[in-house]
mmCIF file of C-alpha atoms and ligand atoms in Angstrom:
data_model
loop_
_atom_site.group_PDB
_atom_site.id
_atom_site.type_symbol
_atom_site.label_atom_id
_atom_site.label_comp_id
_atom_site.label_asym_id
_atom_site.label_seq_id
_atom_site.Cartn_x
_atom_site.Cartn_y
_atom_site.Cartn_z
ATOM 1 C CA UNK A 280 35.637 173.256 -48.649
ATOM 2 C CA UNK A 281 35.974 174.666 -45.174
ATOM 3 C CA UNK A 282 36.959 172.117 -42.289
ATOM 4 C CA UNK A 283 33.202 170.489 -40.830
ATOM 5 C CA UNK A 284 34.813 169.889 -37.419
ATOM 6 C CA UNK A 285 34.706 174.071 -37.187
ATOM 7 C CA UNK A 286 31.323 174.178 -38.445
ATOM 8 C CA UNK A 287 29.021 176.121 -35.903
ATOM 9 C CA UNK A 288 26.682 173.200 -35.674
ATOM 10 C CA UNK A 289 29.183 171.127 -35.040
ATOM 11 C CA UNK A 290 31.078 172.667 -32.078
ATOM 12 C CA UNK A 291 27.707 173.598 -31.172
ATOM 13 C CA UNK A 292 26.428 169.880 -30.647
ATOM 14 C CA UNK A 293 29.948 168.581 -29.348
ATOM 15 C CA UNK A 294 29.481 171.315 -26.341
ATOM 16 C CA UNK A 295 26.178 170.246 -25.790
ATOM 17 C CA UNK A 296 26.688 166.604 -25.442
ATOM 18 C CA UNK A 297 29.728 167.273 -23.259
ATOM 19 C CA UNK A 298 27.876 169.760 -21.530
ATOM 20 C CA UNK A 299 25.428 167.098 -21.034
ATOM 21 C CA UNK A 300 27.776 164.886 -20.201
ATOM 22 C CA UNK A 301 29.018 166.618 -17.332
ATOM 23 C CA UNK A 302 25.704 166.958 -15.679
ATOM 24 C CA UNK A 303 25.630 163.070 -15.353
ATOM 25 C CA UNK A 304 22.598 163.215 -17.781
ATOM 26 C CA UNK A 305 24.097 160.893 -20.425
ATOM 27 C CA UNK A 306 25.904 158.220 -18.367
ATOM 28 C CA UNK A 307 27.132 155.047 -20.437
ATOM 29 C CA UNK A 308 25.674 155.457 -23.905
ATOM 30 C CA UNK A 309 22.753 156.893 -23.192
ATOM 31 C CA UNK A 310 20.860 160.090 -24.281
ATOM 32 C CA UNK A 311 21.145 161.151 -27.944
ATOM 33 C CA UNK A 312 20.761 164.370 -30.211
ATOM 34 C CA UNK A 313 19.486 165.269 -33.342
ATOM 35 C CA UNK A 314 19.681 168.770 -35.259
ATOM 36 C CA UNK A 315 18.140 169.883 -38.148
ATOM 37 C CA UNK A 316 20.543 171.311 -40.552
ATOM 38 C CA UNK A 317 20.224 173.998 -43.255
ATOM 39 C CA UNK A 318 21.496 172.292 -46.567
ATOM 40 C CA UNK A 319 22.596 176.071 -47.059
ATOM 41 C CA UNK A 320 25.177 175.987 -44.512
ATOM 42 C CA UNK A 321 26.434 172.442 -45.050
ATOM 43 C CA UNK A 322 27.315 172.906 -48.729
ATOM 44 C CA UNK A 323 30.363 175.332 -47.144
ATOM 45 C CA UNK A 324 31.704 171.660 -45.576
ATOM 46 C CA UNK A 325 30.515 169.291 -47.482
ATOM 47 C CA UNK A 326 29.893 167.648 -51.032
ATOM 48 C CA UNK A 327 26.193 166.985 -50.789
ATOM 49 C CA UNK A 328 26.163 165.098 -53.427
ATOM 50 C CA UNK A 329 28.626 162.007 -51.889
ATOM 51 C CA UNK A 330 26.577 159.600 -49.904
ATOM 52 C CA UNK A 331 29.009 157.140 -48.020
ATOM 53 C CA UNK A 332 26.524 154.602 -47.379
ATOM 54 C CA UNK A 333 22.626 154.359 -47.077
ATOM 55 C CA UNK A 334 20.754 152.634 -43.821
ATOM 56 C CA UNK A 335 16.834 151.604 -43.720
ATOM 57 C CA UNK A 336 15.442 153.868 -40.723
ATOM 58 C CA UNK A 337 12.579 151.416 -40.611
ATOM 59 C CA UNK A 338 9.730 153.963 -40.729
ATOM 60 C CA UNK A 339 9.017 156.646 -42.942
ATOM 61 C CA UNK A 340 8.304 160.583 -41.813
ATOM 62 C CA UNK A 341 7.506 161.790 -45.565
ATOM 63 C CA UNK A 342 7.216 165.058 -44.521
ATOM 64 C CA UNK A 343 11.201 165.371 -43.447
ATOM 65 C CA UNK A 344 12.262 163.777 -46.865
ATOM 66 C CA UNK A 345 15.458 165.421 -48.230
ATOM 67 C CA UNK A 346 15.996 167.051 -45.340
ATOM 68 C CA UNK A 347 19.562 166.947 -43.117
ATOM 69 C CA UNK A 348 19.820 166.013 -39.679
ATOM 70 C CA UNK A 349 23.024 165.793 -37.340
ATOM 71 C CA UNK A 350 22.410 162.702 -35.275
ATOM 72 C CA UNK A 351 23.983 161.072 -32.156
ATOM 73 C CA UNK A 352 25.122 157.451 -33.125
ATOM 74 C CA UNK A 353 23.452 154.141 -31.562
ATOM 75 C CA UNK A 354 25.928 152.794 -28.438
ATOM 76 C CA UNK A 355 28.311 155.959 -28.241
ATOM 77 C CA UNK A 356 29.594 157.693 -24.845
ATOM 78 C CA UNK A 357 28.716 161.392 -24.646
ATOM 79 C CA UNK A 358 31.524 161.468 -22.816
ATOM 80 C CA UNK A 359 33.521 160.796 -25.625
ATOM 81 C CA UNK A 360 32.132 162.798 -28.511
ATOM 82 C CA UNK A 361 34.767 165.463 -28.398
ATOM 83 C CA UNK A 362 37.629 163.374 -28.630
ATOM 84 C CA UNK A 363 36.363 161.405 -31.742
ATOM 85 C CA UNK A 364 33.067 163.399 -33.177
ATOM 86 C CA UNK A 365 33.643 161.736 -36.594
ATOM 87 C CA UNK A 366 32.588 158.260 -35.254
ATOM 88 C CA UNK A 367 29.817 159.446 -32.750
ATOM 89 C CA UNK A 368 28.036 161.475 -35.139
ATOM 90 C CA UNK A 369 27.038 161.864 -38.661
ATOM 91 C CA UNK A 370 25.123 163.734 -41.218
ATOM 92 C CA UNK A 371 22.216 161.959 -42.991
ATOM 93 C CA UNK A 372 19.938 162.867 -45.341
ATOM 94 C CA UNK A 373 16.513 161.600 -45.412
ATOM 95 C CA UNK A 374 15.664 159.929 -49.171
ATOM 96 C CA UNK A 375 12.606 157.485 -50.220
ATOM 97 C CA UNK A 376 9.935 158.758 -47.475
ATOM 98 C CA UNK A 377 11.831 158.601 -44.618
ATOM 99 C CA UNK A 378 12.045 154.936 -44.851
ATOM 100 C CA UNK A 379 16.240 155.754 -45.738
ATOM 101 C CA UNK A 380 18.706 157.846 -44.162
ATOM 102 C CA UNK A 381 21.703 158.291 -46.503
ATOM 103 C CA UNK A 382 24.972 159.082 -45.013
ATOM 104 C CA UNK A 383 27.067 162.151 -45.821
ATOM 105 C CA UNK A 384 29.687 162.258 -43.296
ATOM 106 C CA UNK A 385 30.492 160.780 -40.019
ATOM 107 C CA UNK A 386 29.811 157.348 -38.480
ATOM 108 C CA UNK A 387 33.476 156.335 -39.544
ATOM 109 C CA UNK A 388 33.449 152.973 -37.899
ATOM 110 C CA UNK A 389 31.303 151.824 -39.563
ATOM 111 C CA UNK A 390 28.204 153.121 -36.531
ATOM 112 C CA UNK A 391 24.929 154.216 -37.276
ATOM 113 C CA UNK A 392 22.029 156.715 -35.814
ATOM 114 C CA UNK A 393 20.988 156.686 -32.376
ATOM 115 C CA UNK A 394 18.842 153.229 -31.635
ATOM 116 C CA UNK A 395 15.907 156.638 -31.214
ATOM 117 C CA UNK A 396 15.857 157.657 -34.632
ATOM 118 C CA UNK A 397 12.082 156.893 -34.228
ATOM 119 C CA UNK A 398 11.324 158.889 -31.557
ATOM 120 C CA UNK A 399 13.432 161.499 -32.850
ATOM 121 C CA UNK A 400 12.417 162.300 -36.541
ATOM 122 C CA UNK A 401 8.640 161.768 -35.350
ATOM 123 C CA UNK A 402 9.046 164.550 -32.847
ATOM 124 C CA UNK A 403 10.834 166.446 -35.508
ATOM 125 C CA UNK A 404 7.894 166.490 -37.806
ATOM 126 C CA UNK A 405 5.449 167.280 -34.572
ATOM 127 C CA UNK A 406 7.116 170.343 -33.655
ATOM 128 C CA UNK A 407 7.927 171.644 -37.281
ATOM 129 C CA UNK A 408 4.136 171.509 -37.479
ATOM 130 C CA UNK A 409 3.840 173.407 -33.359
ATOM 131 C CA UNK A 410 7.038 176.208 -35.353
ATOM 132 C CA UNK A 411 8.493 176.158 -38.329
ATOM 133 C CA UNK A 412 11.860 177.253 -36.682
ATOM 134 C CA UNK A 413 11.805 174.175 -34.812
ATOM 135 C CA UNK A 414 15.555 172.513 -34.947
ATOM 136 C CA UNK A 415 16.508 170.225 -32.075
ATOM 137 C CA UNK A 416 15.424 167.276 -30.482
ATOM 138 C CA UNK A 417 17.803 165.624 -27.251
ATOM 139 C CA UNK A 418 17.065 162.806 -25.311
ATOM 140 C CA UNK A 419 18.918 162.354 -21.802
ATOM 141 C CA UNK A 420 18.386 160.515 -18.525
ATOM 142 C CA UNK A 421 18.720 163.431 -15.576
ATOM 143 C CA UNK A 422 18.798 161.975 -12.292
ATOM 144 C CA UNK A 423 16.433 164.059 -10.163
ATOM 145 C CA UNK A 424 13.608 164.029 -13.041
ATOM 146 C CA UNK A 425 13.834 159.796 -12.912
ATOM 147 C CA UNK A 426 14.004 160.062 -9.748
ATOM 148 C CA UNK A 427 10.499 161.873 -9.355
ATOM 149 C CA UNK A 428 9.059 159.527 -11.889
ATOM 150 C CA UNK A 429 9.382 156.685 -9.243
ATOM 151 C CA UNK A 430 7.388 158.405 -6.533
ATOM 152 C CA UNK A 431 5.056 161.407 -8.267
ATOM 153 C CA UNK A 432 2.176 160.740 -10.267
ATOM 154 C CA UNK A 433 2.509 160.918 -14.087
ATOM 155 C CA UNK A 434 -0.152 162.594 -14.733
ATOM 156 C CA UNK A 435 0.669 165.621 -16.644
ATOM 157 C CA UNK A 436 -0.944 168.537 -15.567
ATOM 158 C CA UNK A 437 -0.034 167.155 -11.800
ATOM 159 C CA UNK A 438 3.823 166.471 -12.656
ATOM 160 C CA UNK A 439 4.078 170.018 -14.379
ATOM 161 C CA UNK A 440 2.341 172.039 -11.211
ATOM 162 C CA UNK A 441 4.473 170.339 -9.150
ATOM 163 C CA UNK A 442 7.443 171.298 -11.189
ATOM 164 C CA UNK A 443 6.575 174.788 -11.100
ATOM 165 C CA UNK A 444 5.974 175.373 -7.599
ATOM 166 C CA UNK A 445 9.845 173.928 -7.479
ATOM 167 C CA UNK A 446 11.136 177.132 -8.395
ATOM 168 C CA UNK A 447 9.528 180.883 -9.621
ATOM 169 C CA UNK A 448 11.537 180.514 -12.925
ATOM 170 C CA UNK A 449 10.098 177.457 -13.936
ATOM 171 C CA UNK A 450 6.351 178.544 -14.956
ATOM 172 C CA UNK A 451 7.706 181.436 -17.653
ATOM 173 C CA UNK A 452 10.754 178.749 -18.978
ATOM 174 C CA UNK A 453 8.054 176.207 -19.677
ATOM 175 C CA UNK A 454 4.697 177.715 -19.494
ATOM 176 C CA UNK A 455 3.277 175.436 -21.888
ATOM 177 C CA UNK A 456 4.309 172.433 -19.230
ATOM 178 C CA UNK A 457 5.479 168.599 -20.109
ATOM 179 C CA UNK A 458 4.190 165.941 -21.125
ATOM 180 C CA UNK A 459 4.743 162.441 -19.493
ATOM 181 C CA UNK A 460 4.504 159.155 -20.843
ATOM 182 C CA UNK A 461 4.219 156.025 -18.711
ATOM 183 C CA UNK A 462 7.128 153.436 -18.825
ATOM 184 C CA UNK A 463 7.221 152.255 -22.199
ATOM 185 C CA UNK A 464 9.789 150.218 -24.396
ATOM 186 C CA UNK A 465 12.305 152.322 -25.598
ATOM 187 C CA UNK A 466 13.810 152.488 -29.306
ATOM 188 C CA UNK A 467 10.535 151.206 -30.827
ATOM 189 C CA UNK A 468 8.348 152.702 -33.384
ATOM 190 C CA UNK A 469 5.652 152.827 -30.508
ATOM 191 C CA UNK A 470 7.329 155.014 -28.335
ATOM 192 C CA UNK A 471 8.016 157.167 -31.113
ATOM 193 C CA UNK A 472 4.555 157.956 -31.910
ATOM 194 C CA UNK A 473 3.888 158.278 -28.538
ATOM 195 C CA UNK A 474 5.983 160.663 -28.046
ATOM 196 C CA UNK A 475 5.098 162.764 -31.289
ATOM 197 C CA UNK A 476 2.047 162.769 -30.347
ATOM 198 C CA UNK A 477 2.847 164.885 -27.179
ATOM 199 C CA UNK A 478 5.315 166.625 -29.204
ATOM 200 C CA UNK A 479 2.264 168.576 -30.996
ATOM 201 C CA UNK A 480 1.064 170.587 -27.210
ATOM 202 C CA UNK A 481 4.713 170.059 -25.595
ATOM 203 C CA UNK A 482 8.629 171.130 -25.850
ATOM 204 C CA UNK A 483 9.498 168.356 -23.083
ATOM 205 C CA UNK A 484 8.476 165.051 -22.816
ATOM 206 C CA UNK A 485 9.078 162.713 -19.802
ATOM 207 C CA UNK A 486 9.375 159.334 -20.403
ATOM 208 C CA UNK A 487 8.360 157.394 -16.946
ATOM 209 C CA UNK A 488 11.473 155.781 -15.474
ATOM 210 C CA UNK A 489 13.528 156.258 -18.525
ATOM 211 C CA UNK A 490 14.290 159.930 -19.142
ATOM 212 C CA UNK A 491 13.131 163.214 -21.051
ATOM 213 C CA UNK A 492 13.146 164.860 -24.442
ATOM 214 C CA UNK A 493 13.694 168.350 -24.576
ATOM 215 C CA UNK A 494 12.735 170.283 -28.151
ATOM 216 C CA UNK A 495 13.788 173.403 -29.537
ATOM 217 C CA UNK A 496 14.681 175.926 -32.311
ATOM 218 C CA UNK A 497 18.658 176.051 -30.468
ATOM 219 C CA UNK A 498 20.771 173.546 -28.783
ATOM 220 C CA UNK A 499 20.166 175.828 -26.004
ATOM 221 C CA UNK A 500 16.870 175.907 -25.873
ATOM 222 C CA UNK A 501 16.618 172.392 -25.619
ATOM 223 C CA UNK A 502 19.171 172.348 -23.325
ATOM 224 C CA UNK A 503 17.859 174.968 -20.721
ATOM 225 C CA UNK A 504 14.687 173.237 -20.791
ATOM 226 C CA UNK A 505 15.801 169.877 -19.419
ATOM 227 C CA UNK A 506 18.247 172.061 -17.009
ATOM 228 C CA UNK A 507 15.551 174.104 -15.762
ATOM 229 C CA UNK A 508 12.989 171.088 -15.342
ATOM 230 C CA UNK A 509 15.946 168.855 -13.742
ATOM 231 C CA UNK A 510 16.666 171.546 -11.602
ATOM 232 C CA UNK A 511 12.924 171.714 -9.914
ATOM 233 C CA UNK A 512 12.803 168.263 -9.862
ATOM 234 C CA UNK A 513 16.283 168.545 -7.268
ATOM 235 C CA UNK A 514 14.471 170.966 -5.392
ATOM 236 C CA UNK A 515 11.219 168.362 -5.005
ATOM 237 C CA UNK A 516 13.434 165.342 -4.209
ATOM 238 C CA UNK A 517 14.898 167.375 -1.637
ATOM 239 C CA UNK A 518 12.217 168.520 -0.193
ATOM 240 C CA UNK A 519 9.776 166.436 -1.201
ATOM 241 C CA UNK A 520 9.893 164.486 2.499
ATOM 242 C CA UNK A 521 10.302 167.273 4.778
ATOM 243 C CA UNK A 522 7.146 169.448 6.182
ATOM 244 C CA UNK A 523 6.785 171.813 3.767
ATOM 245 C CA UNK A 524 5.909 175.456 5.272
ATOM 246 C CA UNK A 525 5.925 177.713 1.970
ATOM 247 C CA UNK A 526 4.750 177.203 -1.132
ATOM 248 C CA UNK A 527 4.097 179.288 -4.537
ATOM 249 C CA UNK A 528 0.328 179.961 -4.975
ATOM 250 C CA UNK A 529 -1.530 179.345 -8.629
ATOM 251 C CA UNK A 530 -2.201 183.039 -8.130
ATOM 252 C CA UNK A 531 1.781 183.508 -7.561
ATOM 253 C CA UNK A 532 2.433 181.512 -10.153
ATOM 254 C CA UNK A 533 -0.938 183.447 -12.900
ATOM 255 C CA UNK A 534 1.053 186.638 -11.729
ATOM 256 C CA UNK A 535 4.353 185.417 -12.719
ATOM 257 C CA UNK A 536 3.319 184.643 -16.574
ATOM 258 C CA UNK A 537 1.578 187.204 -17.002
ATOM 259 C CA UNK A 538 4.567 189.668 -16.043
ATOM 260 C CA UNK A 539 6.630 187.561 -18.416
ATOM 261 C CA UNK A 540 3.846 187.471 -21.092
ATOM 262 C CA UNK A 541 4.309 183.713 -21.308
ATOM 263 C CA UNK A 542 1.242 181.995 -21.715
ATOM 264 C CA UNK A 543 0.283 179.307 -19.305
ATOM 265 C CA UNK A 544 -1.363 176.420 -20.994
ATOM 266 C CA UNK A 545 -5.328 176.678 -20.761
ATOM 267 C CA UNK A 546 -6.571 174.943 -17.822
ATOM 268 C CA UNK A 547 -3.827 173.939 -15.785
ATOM 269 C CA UNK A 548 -3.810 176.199 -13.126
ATOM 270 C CA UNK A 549 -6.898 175.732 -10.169
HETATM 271 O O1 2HA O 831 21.091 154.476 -24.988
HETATM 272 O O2 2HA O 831 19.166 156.721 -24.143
HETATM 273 O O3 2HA O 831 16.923 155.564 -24.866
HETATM 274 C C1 2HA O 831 20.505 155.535 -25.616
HETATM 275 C C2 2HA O 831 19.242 155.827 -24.945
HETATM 276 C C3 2HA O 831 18.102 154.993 -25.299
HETATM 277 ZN ZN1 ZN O 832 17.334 156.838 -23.034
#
């Protein structure tokens, strides 16, 4: 059995979080990461057939059953993940509908999944749906995109155009634009739903004066998402108050996309 803490995934995910970390995205305990893993790769570091312990998820996702998921754990710092990965994270397997997550490694304190399991396996099964080579789902609290949720509206369309006209880049990174959710209560089966639900047209998802998700089929995709959106929304808080003398055009911005054959979604531009 090779060693799991040299597993790809795994330095993968304890980069990203620290990564993450660093940005000031993830301050205290908050934010959290899930991966989906390929039971191919995991049988190289571990004895699939051990489970450690098994926890009630309190909702089921039948569609995900028997699949593998690296997961964040509820209350854990970001900022320490590297130092101690085998408490902050574990490996569960999803058994009996989704309604239990059996544990396979990890969690060594006794800990469990991120208090967002909800949210997170919903989304899961969205995008898996959106592209079957779908992987990642984080959740982080970047300043400058919370910030914007206080004074822009939440409409969608609205808080995506703005977002684009931050920076050229922003309109071929996410072409098919975010979705926003008002302030809702967080951890809760609701909010999960909620934010599947977006998850079927979107690869980010704000949550109104909480934070975004950010989807993808790498760690990096998901990461350069939130970094690119986060980014913009600097560039608005900055300028947001000042007289604002140039701007980029929808035609600018129908010229862009089409140069980098992304695909704008249908309607959104005037
Ligand atoms: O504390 O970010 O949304 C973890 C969170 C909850
Ligand atoms: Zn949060």
């Amino acid at each position: 059995m090779k060693d799991i803490l040299t597993a790809p995934f795994m330095v993968e995910m304890i980069r990203t979080a620290s990564n993450m970390y660093a940005h000031g995205w993830d301050e205290r305990n908050g934010g959290n990461i899930s991966l989906l893993l390929g039971e191919d790769n995991l049988a190289e570091y571990l004895d699939t057939g051990r489970v450690l312990r098994t926890m009630p998820t309190g909702f089921e996702v039948p569609e995900l059953c028997g699949k593998y998921f690296l997961v964040t754990g509820t209350g854990r710092y970001f900022k320490n993940m590297q130092y101690q990965p085998e408490k902050d994270l574990g490996i569960i397997r999803l058994a009996d509908g989704g309604k239990t997550a059996e544990l396979l490694w990890g969690f060594d304190d006794g800990g469990t999944f991120t208090s967002e399991l909800p949210a997170h396996l919903m989304s899961h099964a969205a995008r898996l749906k959106a592209d079957p080579l779908h992987r990642v789902v984080t959740h982080c609290h970047p300043t400058n995109i919370l910030a914007m949720t206080h004074v822009h509206s939440l409409d969608e369309r609205e808080f995506t155009h703005t977002l684009w006209q931050m920076m050229t880049e922003c309109v071929f990174v996410f072409p098919d634009g975010i979705g926003v959710l008002p302030w809702m209560l967080c951890g809760t089966n609701e909010i999960g739903q909620a934010t599947a639900e977006k998850m079927k047209e979107f690869r980010l998802v704000v949550w109104g004066l909480h934070g975004i998700y950010g989807t993808g089929r790498t760690l990096d995709e998901a990461f350069g998402l939130i970094e690119t959106a986060e980014k913009a929304a600097e560039i608005y808080i900055k300028t947001a108050h000042l007289p604002q003398l140039n701007t980029i055009t929808d035609e600018q911005l129908r010229v862009t996309a089409d140069y980098f054959k992304a695909k704008i979604k249908e309607g959104w531009l005037r």
